[in-house]
């Protein structure tokens, strides 16, 4: 009899921790992921603001599982699931389609960014869900400071120095706080017009960090106010274009740099899995699962993390614990030691860091804020950061960025600048010339 | 009477050290550079092989000169010089053309990559002169290992696992050494087919590191042999295409990954400066300067570093010392304390690192190799690396990479993968599908 085959879809927190937990299970595990790396999403905003390098938040999967025996890592993108023949269909990095058979399946494809049907916004307001996003946002932020330096027209300069962030959840709040820190501290003395910088944090809801306890939202608001961040709640964004955003009611905000941290939705795979299994999905397109995280009628298929409809926040902890749970249930079945089936989430709490030395966190009944909250934030993120290398270099970069005031990871590629210029950040005429400049740069000239 | 105006063109080693040396000079300094950062070119190959992050070899100019009083930094690309009216013409990042007046001018625009007239090679064999180059080469190297993993056809796999490096100077030798280390040590156990990796180092000349002492070339060859690197000297490359390179005589080498480390030439600005001043240029297009590095007939215009035709190697030290010399001469004129005019280069020696713990260096009469050479290489590069932050994080990454065996900076963006696929690394058909995959990724999905 051949060995039990487990296929894990996605190397995010859910898939990674499921794969880890399958280490000593008598099964052949296949992990399928479109990128070579696991992404530590909670720190993407630090890549975007020049604190960390992309490598520090994206450890290579092959390095994480280097010594692993029963694991096969396949680079590809899962397009469909066939529960009838127990296969997943994956398109490899080489463009070839492959059928991967499974006995047990763990689907952890996470969530993707949602512009609530206005995908056209993406061109002007990138989100922060991938390494590419983070490097693009980084490029736009530092590009804006440089362009403001060159602008003679005060109106233009104001547009370059106004940063609009849509969405006041953890990502939006952390991003706003870091951009304010850049202007008020980290880049101090490096540009003439920095003091004119305005950071505007927008959300349709009535408080920041809605997923958090009210008390902590209050504390967060006060910290944001201290950083002179213009927080506009109950404000719905109805349009995003090259020069700014438009609110319901017609009010405009001029800003060349817009970042979208508003909504997420289930990836396309969720819909296809629902079709194939007859499972129901919720409004966000997530799969409605059984208490043990399996798909109704398919005890061999688990859905964990952001792809599963649970009354739980879309945070790393939920995915990690869900992934581990699925692995334990499978292990229990194989070793004849069944596991208590229903998945119970142990809430270790939420946290968000607003500026250096200041974060908010609720750990169970405990509410932390200010320095204490920040220290716990520091500890938790270091603890969960995968890989010794990343822990060490991240701690080093944090020391430099928080105690000192440098931002050592500020690089934008000319490829990005080129793409940005093509996005009409410039008049067609200037654009033409600028693209010329950039092409010169790409030829390696430094004239 | 207004203050003396010094314009420095380029923030490479020449321009950076000239600007530094002008710190206490009673003059208004304007530094014009197309990128926001100074590039530590000697370590680009480590960015390309996953050891260092781009931020570590590219400190922001504004941070280097943060506290500086008499300095204005302009982001732009100098297109022309007008000695008659004492102005340089620069196209800014915003595409606008600006005229910048000078009393003294230091031109340090460096060198650009040369394909000896075959610019078509660039598409298939990127060079290693910019951050974009380094990230592109990094992407291609790690992409190749992944594609080899997916390839069923042994011929395809062999093409993916063959790396052809054209040019056996320091860059080529160091790159070859590091790719060999990746396959033999750093990535060990992470891919099934690593042992099939072949690194081929090509050059038309008859020895490696031709700029070095013969004895050291010998030692270098032996180290390359130990690393099983296939060194082919006296081999002229006449064509580079998608699947490999062709040599004079018609012999072929199949390799999907090609890197061009062969030649450099003066940037376009050199030609325009020569035209405007009537200066002569050498075969590489470099300006023939007076012994004091000024342009004949123009004592107010200095040309330093790779742009000047001197019988000196194109290394950082020559540019640094040249830049400092120009600054001293200008300072001397302004303070009435003339400086001994002729530029004398103090040769601190050459060095190249071939693999961890093994480098070759000649310091004056002294020849070092092996561990001793490597330690001196380590010290010198740390010493000259700009910025405390970069020294610390680089040392940390070196410790991890050389003592441990990790490569923590392996990220390629999907933007790059997309571009690469478009370069026909795949059949038109597979390409179409692969680009689809990549677009899904760019939408932030991780299915």
PDB file of C-alpha atoms in Angstrom, chain A residues 9-11 32-37 53-56 58-63 65-67 72-79 91-98 108-113 129-133 135-136 138 142-143 146-147 149-152 185-192 265 267-270 272 388-390 392-394 396-397 400-401 405-417 419 421 426 429-431 433-434 436-438 440-447, chain B residues 9-11 32-37 53-56 58-63 65-67 72-79 91-98 108-113 129-133 135-136 138 142-143 146-147 149-152 185-192 265 267-270 272 388-390 392-394 396-397 400-401 405-417 419 421 426 429-431 433-434 436-438 440-447:
ATOM      1  CA  UNK A   9      -1.907  24.730  -1.028  1.00  0.00           C
ATOM      2  CA  UNK A  10      -0.155  27.956  -0.036  1.00  0.00           C
ATOM      3  CA  UNK A  11       2.936  28.722   2.074  1.00  0.00           C
ATOM      4  CA  UNK A  32       2.446  24.120  -3.669  1.00  0.00           C
ATOM      5  CA  UNK A  33       3.100  27.874  -3.626  1.00  0.00           C
ATOM      6  CA  UNK A  34       3.454  30.462  -6.409  1.00  0.00           C
ATOM      7  CA  UNK A  35       6.464  32.211  -4.856  1.00  0.00           C
ATOM      8  CA  UNK A  36       9.760  30.764  -3.607  1.00  0.00           C
ATOM      9  CA  UNK A  37       9.242  32.413  -0.220  1.00  0.00           C
ATOM     10  CA  UNK A  53      14.761  44.549   3.276  1.00  0.00           C
ATOM     11  CA  UNK A  54      12.402  42.288   1.369  1.00  0.00           C
ATOM     12  CA  UNK A  55      14.596  39.313   2.244  1.00  0.00           C
ATOM     13  CA  UNK A  56      13.973  39.819   5.953  1.00  0.00           C
ATOM     14  CA  UNK A  58      10.318  36.643   2.935  1.00  0.00           C
ATOM     15  CA  UNK A  59      12.449  33.637   3.951  1.00  0.00           C
ATOM     16  CA  UNK A  60      12.835  31.059   1.150  1.00  0.00           C
ATOM     17  CA  UNK A  61      10.532  28.064   1.710  1.00  0.00           C
ATOM     18  CA  UNK A  62      13.283  25.673   0.639  1.00  0.00           C
ATOM     19  CA  UNK A  63      15.530  27.066   3.371  1.00  0.00           C
ATOM     20  CA  UNK A  65      12.311  23.140   5.237  1.00  0.00           C
ATOM     21  CA  UNK A  66      15.905  22.424   4.188  1.00  0.00           C
ATOM     22  CA  UNK A  67      16.421  19.220   6.221  1.00  0.00           C
ATOM     23  CA  UNK A  72       8.182  17.994  -2.002  1.00  0.00           C
ATOM     24  CA  UNK A  73       7.999  21.741  -2.771  1.00  0.00           C
ATOM     25  CA  UNK A  74       6.378  22.691  -6.080  1.00  0.00           C
ATOM     26  CA  UNK A  75       6.444  26.230  -7.453  1.00  0.00           C
ATOM     27  CA  UNK A  76       3.096  26.894  -9.038  1.00  0.00           C
ATOM     28  CA  UNK A  77      -0.350  28.331  -8.810  1.00  0.00           C
ATOM     29  CA  UNK A  78      -3.308  26.059  -8.004  1.00  0.00           C
ATOM     30  CA  UNK A  79      -6.151  26.780 -10.420  1.00  0.00           C
ATOM     31  CA  UNK A  91       0.067  25.747 -13.312  1.00  0.00           C
ATOM     32  CA  UNK A  92       3.816  25.693 -12.718  1.00  0.00           C
ATOM     33  CA  UNK A  93       6.248  28.584 -12.939  1.00  0.00           C
ATOM     34  CA  UNK A  94       7.131  27.070 -16.322  1.00  0.00           C
ATOM     35  CA  UNK A  95       3.550  27.577 -17.491  1.00  0.00           C
ATOM     36  CA  UNK A  96       2.911  23.841 -17.641  1.00  0.00           C
ATOM     37  CA  UNK A  97      -0.263  22.420 -16.076  1.00  0.00           C
ATOM     38  CA  UNK A  98       0.185  19.588 -13.582  1.00  0.00           C
ATOM     39  CA  UNK A 108      -4.596  27.750   2.694  1.00  0.00           C
ATOM     40  CA  UNK A 109      -4.586  30.173  -0.226  1.00  0.00           C
ATOM     41  CA  UNK A 110      -5.205  33.177   2.021  1.00  0.00           C
ATOM     42  CA  UNK A 111      -6.964  36.359   0.989  1.00  0.00           C
ATOM     43  CA  UNK A 112      -6.359  38.864  -1.747  1.00  0.00           C
ATOM     44  CA  UNK A 113      -6.750  42.585  -1.809  1.00  0.00           C
ATOM     45  CA  UNK A 129      -0.323  42.344   0.161  1.00  0.00           C
ATOM     46  CA  UNK A 130       2.863  41.221  -1.637  1.00  0.00           C
ATOM     47  CA  UNK A 131       6.589  41.943  -1.891  1.00  0.00           C
ATOM     48  CA  UNK A 132       5.925  43.654  -5.208  1.00  0.00           C
ATOM     49  CA  UNK A 133       3.322  45.844  -3.508  1.00  0.00           C
ATOM     50  CA  UNK A 135       8.540  47.678  -3.074  1.00  0.00           C
ATOM     51  CA  UNK A 136       6.139  49.651  -5.256  1.00  0.00           C
ATOM     52  CA  UNK A 138       8.352  52.135  -1.000  1.00  0.00           C
ATOM     53  CA  UNK A 142      10.535  58.088  -1.447  1.00  0.00           C
ATOM     54  CA  UNK A 143       9.899  59.171  -5.041  1.00  0.00           C
ATOM     55  CA  UNK A 146      12.333  63.654  -4.232  1.00  0.00           C
ATOM     56  CA  UNK A 147       9.702  65.070  -6.597  1.00  0.00           C
ATOM     57  CA  UNK A 149      12.226  68.683  -3.706  1.00  0.00           C
ATOM     58  CA  UNK A 150      12.253  69.403  -7.461  1.00  0.00           C
ATOM     59  CA  UNK A 151       8.794  71.035  -7.597  1.00  0.00           C
ATOM     60  CA  UNK A 152       8.809  74.858  -7.888  1.00  0.00           C
ATOM     61  CA  UNK A 185      12.234  62.145  12.304  1.00  0.00           C
ATOM     62  CA  UNK A 186      13.913  59.639  10.004  1.00  0.00           C
ATOM     63  CA  UNK A 187      14.464  61.917   7.000  1.00  0.00           C
ATOM     64  CA  UNK A 188      14.834  65.106   9.055  1.00  0.00           C
ATOM     65  CA  UNK A 189      17.371  67.478   7.526  1.00  0.00           C
ATOM     66  CA  UNK A 190      17.519  65.563   4.250  1.00  0.00           C
ATOM     67  CA  UNK A 191      14.847  67.530   2.345  1.00  0.00           C
ATOM     68  CA  UNK A 192      13.924  71.223   2.504  1.00  0.00           C
ATOM     69  CA  UNK A 265     -11.625  38.982  -0.266  1.00  0.00           C
ATOM     70  CA  UNK A 267      -9.087  34.297  -3.906  1.00  0.00           C
ATOM     71  CA  UNK A 268     -10.645  32.779  -7.012  1.00  0.00           C
ATOM     72  CA  UNK A 269      -9.738  29.279  -5.857  1.00  0.00           C
ATOM     73  CA  UNK A 270     -12.327  29.540  -3.062  1.00  0.00           C
ATOM     74  CA  UNK A 272     -13.897  26.976  -7.633  1.00  0.00           C
ATOM     75  CA  UNK A 388      17.470  32.940  12.911  1.00  0.00           C
ATOM     76  CA  UNK A 389      19.059  35.086  10.188  1.00  0.00           C
ATOM     77  CA  UNK A 390      15.916  37.132   9.829  1.00  0.00           C
ATOM     78  CA  UNK A 392      19.040  38.874  13.915  1.00  0.00           C
ATOM     79  CA  UNK A 393      19.122  41.187  10.916  1.00  0.00           C
ATOM     80  CA  UNK A 394      15.617  42.463  11.646  1.00  0.00           C
ATOM     81  CA  UNK A 396      19.600  45.054  13.946  1.00  0.00           C
ATOM     82  CA  UNK A 397      17.581  47.114  11.474  1.00  0.00           C
ATOM     83  CA  UNK A 400      19.162  51.311  13.853  1.00  0.00           C
ATOM     84  CA  UNK A 401      15.757  52.637  12.788  1.00  0.00           C
ATOM     85  CA  UNK A 405      16.866  57.457  12.857  1.00  0.00           C
ATOM     86  CA  UNK A 406      18.093  55.955   9.621  1.00  0.00           C
ATOM     87  CA  UNK A 407      16.143  54.179   6.919  1.00  0.00           C
ATOM     88  CA  UNK A 408      18.693  51.964   5.228  1.00  0.00           C
ATOM     89  CA  UNK A 409      16.397  50.128   2.787  1.00  0.00           C
ATOM     90  CA  UNK A 410      15.204  52.947   0.545  1.00  0.00           C
ATOM     91  CA  UNK A 411      15.994  51.573  -2.892  1.00  0.00           C
ATOM     92  CA  UNK A 412      13.573  51.880  -5.790  1.00  0.00           C
ATOM     93  CA  UNK A 413      14.586  50.267  -9.074  1.00  0.00           C
ATOM     94  CA  UNK A 414      14.637  52.328 -12.255  1.00  0.00           C
ATOM     95  CA  UNK A 415      12.291  49.654 -13.617  1.00  0.00           C
ATOM     96  CA  UNK A 416       9.764  50.852 -11.030  1.00  0.00           C
ATOM     97  CA  UNK A 417      10.424  54.540 -11.697  1.00  0.00           C
ATOM     98  CA  UNK A 419       6.621  52.067 -14.659  1.00  0.00           C
ATOM     99  CA  UNK A 421       6.277  57.563 -14.915  1.00  0.00           C
ATOM    100  CA  UNK A 426       4.055  63.348 -15.117  1.00  0.00           C
ATOM    101  CA  UNK A 429       5.589  65.653 -22.312  1.00  0.00           C
ATOM    102  CA  UNK A 430       7.725  65.487 -19.177  1.00  0.00           C
ATOM    103  CA  UNK A 431       6.960  61.787 -19.044  1.00  0.00           C
ATOM    104  CA  UNK A 433      11.717  62.973 -21.315  1.00  0.00           C
ATOM    105  CA  UNK A 434      11.738  61.249 -17.925  1.00  0.00           C
ATOM    106  CA  UNK A 436      14.359  58.758 -21.577  1.00  0.00           C
ATOM    107  CA  UNK A 437      16.339  59.500 -18.440  1.00  0.00           C
ATOM    108  CA  UNK A 438      15.299  56.236 -16.868  1.00  0.00           C
ATOM    109  CA  UNK A 440      19.695  55.885 -19.773  1.00  0.00           C
ATOM    110  CA  UNK A 441      19.911  54.719 -16.181  1.00  0.00           C
ATOM    111  CA  UNK A 442      18.894  51.218 -17.155  1.00  0.00           C
ATOM    112  CA  UNK A 443      21.782  51.229 -19.604  1.00  0.00           C
ATOM    113  CA  UNK A 444      23.884  51.609 -16.497  1.00  0.00           C
ATOM    114  CA  UNK A 445      24.924  55.214 -17.108  1.00  0.00           C
ATOM    115  CA  UNK A 446      25.286  57.506 -14.132  1.00  0.00           C
ATOM    116  CA  UNK A 447      25.708  60.841 -15.842  1.00  0.00           C
TER     117      UNK A 447
ATOM    118  CA  UNK B   9      28.504  65.330 -11.620  1.00  0.00           C
ATOM    119  CA  UNK B  10      27.946  61.808 -10.303  1.00  0.00           C
ATOM    120  CA  UNK B  11      27.806  60.307  -6.803  1.00  0.00           C
ATOM    121  CA  UNK B  32      23.932  65.994  -9.437  1.00  0.00           C
ATOM    122  CA  UNK B  33      23.189  62.251  -9.630  1.00  0.00           C
ATOM    123  CA  UNK B  34      20.466  60.264 -11.384  1.00  0.00           C
ATOM    124  CA  UNK B  35      19.781  57.931  -8.455  1.00  0.00           C
ATOM    125  CA  UNK B  36      19.041  58.745  -4.805  1.00  0.00           C
ATOM    126  CA  UNK B  37      21.922  56.523  -3.693  1.00  0.00           C
ATOM    127  CA  UNK B  53      20.264  43.405   0.250  1.00  0.00           C
ATOM    128  CA  UNK B  54      20.318  46.248  -2.258  1.00  0.00           C
ATOM    129  CA  UNK B  55      20.084  48.752   0.579  1.00  0.00           C
ATOM    130  CA  UNK B  56      23.384  47.573   2.032  1.00  0.00           C
ATOM    131  CA  UNK B  58      23.404  51.633  -1.934  1.00  0.00           C
ATOM    132  CA  UNK B  59      23.309  54.145   0.945  1.00  0.00           C
ATOM    133  CA  UNK B  60      21.091  57.184   0.238  1.00  0.00           C
ATOM    134  CA  UNK B  61      23.186  60.214  -0.722  1.00  0.00           C
ATOM    135  CA  UNK B  62      20.996  62.476   1.399  1.00  0.00           C
ATOM    136  CA  UNK B  63      21.759  60.338   4.441  1.00  0.00           C
ATOM    137  CA  UNK B  65      25.544  64.126   3.656  1.00  0.00           C
ATOM    138  CA  UNK B  66      22.726  64.655   6.135  1.00  0.00           C
ATOM    139  CA  UNK B  67      24.359  67.328   8.322  1.00  0.00           C
ATOM    140  CA  UNK B  72      22.608  71.021  -2.650  1.00  0.00           C
ATOM    141  CA  UNK B  73      21.695  67.554  -3.969  1.00  0.00           C
ATOM    142  CA  UNK B  74      19.844  67.455  -7.286  1.00  0.00           C
ATOM    143  CA  UNK B  75      18.332  64.275  -8.687  1.00  0.00           C
ATOM    144  CA  UNK B  76      18.923  64.307 -12.416  1.00  0.00           C
ATOM    145  CA  UNK B  77      20.932  63.207 -15.383  1.00  0.00           C
ATOM    146  CA  UNK B  78      23.521  65.575 -16.876  1.00  0.00           C
ATOM    147  CA  UNK B  79      23.111  65.642 -20.651  1.00  0.00           C
ATOM    148  CA  UNK B  91      17.295  66.581 -16.978  1.00  0.00           C
ATOM    149  CA  UNK B  92      15.633  66.135 -13.618  1.00  0.00           C
ATOM    150  CA  UNK B  93      13.749  63.092 -12.349  1.00  0.00           C
ATOM    151  CA  UNK B  94      10.651  65.156 -13.186  1.00  0.00           C
ATOM    152  CA  UNK B  95      11.714  65.273 -16.836  1.00  0.00           C
ATOM    153  CA  UNK B  96      12.362  69.030 -16.676  1.00  0.00           C
ATOM    154  CA  UNK B  97      15.597  70.409 -18.115  1.00  0.00           C
ATOM    155  CA  UNK B  98      17.671  72.623 -15.822  1.00  0.00           C
ATOM    156  CA  UNK B 108      32.747  61.920 -12.361  1.00  0.00           C
ATOM    157  CA  UNK B 109      30.105  60.131 -14.436  1.00  0.00           C
ATOM    158  CA  UNK B 110      31.987  56.826 -14.310  1.00  0.00           C
ATOM    159  CA  UNK B 111      31.828  54.125 -16.941  1.00  0.00           C
ATOM    160  CA  UNK B 112      28.995  52.171 -18.463  1.00  0.00           C
ATOM    161  CA  UNK B 113      28.802  48.602 -19.554  1.00  0.00           C
ATOM    162  CA  UNK B 129      26.683  47.776 -13.224  1.00  0.00           C
ATOM    163  CA  UNK B 130      23.513  48.898 -11.413  1.00  0.00           C
ATOM    164  CA  UNK B 131      21.070  47.837  -8.680  1.00  0.00           C
ATOM    165  CA  UNK B 132      18.600  46.919 -11.404  1.00  0.00           C
ATOM    166  CA  UNK B 133      21.247  44.710 -13.003  1.00  0.00           C
ATOM    167  CA  UNK B 135      18.391  42.292  -8.923  1.00  0.00           C
ATOM    168  CA  UNK B 136      17.808  41.063 -12.464  1.00  0.00           C
ATOM    169  CA  UNK B 138      19.726  37.545  -8.829  1.00  0.00           C
ATOM    170  CA  UNK B 142      17.474  31.618  -8.515  1.00  0.00           C
ATOM    171  CA  UNK B 143      14.812  31.349 -11.237  1.00  0.00           C
ATOM    172  CA  UNK B 146      13.591  26.557  -9.732  1.00  0.00           C
ATOM    173  CA  UNK B 147      13.053  25.929 -13.443  1.00  0.00           C
ATOM    174  CA  UNK B 149      13.541  21.563 -10.551  1.00  0.00           C
ATOM    175  CA  UNK B 150      10.427  21.629 -12.744  1.00  0.00           C
ATOM    176  CA  UNK B 151      12.150  20.422 -15.946  1.00  0.00           C
ATOM    177  CA  UNK B 152      11.520  16.782 -16.868  1.00  0.00           C
ATOM    178  CA  UNK B 185      27.216  24.735  -0.389  1.00  0.00           C
ATOM    179  CA  UNK B 186      24.638  27.444   0.233  1.00  0.00           C
ATOM    180  CA  UNK B 187      21.637  25.775  -1.457  1.00  0.00           C
ATOM    181  CA  UNK B 188      22.750  22.208  -0.679  1.00  0.00           C
ATOM    182  CA  UNK B 189      19.796  19.944   0.060  1.00  0.00           C
ATOM    183  CA  UNK B 190      17.259  22.452  -1.241  1.00  0.00           C
ATOM    184  CA  UNK B 191      17.071  21.218  -4.862  1.00  0.00           C
ATOM    185  CA  UNK B 192      17.350  17.690  -6.251  1.00  0.00           C
ATOM    186  CA  UNK B 265      33.212  52.321 -21.950  1.00  0.00           C
ATOM    187  CA  UNK B 267      29.284  57.331 -20.926  1.00  0.00           C
ATOM    188  CA  UNK B 268      27.815  59.585 -23.615  1.00  0.00           C
ATOM    189  CA  UNK B 269      28.600  62.669 -21.543  1.00  0.00           C
ATOM    190  CA  UNK B 270      32.325  62.124 -22.166  1.00  0.00           C
ATOM    191  CA  UNK B 272      29.815  65.717 -25.449  1.00  0.00           C
ATOM    192  CA  UNK B 388      27.703  52.518  10.114  1.00  0.00           C
ATOM    193  CA  UNK B 389      24.357  50.793   9.465  1.00  0.00           C
ATOM    194  CA  UNK B 390      25.663  49.189   6.304  1.00  0.00           C
ATOM    195  CA  UNK B 392      26.999  46.366  10.740  1.00  0.00           C
ATOM    196  CA  UNK B 393      24.283  44.681   8.685  1.00  0.00           C
ATOM    197  CA  UNK B 394      26.768  43.671   5.990  1.00  0.00           C
ATOM    198  CA  UNK B 396      26.053  40.278   9.948  1.00  0.00           C
ATOM    199  CA  UNK B 397      25.017  38.983   6.538  1.00  0.00           C
ATOM    200  CA  UNK B 400      25.590  34.239   8.282  1.00  0.00           C
ATOM    201  CA  UNK B 401      26.554  33.511   4.672  1.00  0.00           C
ATOM    202  CA  UNK B 405      25.449  28.646   4.612  1.00  0.00           C
ATOM    203  CA  UNK B 406      22.281  30.667   4.158  1.00  0.00           C
ATOM    204  CA  UNK B 407      21.405  33.144   1.443  1.00  0.00           C
ATOM    205  CA  UNK B 408      18.797  35.401   3.009  1.00  0.00           C
ATOM    206  CA  UNK B 409      18.347  37.900   0.170  1.00  0.00           C
ATOM    207  CA  UNK B 410      16.914  35.729  -2.619  1.00  0.00           C
ATOM    208  CA  UNK B 411      13.819  37.685  -3.592  1.00  0.00           C
ATOM    209  CA  UNK B 412      12.848  38.226  -7.212  1.00  0.00           C
ATOM    210  CA  UNK B 413       9.772  40.343  -7.852  1.00  0.00           C
ATOM    211  CA  UNK B 414       6.942  38.987  -9.973  1.00  0.00           C
ATOM    212  CA  UNK B 415       7.472  42.108 -12.090  1.00  0.00           C
ATOM    213  CA  UNK B 416      10.907  40.685 -12.944  1.00  0.00           C
ATOM    214  CA  UNK B 417       9.606  37.156 -13.522  1.00  0.00           C
ATOM    215  CA  UNK B 419       9.674  40.568 -17.750  1.00  0.00           C
ATOM    216  CA  UNK B 421       9.062  35.304 -19.285  1.00  0.00           C
ATOM    217  CA  UNK B 426       9.588  29.935 -22.387  1.00  0.00           C
ATOM    218  CA  UNK B 429       2.638  29.007 -25.579  1.00  0.00           C
ATOM    219  CA  UNK B 430       3.959  28.303 -22.092  1.00  0.00           C
ATOM    220  CA  UNK B 431       4.901  31.970 -21.894  1.00  0.00           C
ATOM    221  CA  UNK B 433       0.211  30.724 -19.544  1.00  0.00           C
ATOM    222  CA  UNK B 434       3.113  31.732 -17.307  1.00  0.00           C
ATOM    223  CA  UNK B 436      -1.119  34.597 -16.672  1.00  0.00           C
ATOM    224  CA  UNK B 437       0.243  33.034 -13.507  1.00  0.00           C
ATOM    225  CA  UNK B 438       2.402  36.032 -12.810  1.00  0.00           C
ATOM    226  CA  UNK B 440      -2.474  36.419 -10.776  1.00  0.00           C
ATOM    227  CA  UNK B 441       0.451  36.818  -8.392  1.00  0.00           C
ATOM    228  CA  UNK B 442       0.565  40.531  -9.008  1.00  0.00           C
ATOM    229  CA  UNK B 443      -3.086  40.671  -8.034  1.00  0.00           C
ATOM    230  CA  UNK B 444      -1.834  39.495  -4.690  1.00  0.00           C
ATOM    231  CA  UNK B 445      -3.222  35.973  -4.897  1.00  0.00           C
ATOM    232  CA  UNK B 446      -1.231  33.136  -3.416  1.00  0.00           C
ATOM    233  CA  UNK B 447      -3.221  30.163  -4.614  1.00  0.00           C
TER     234      UNK B 447
END
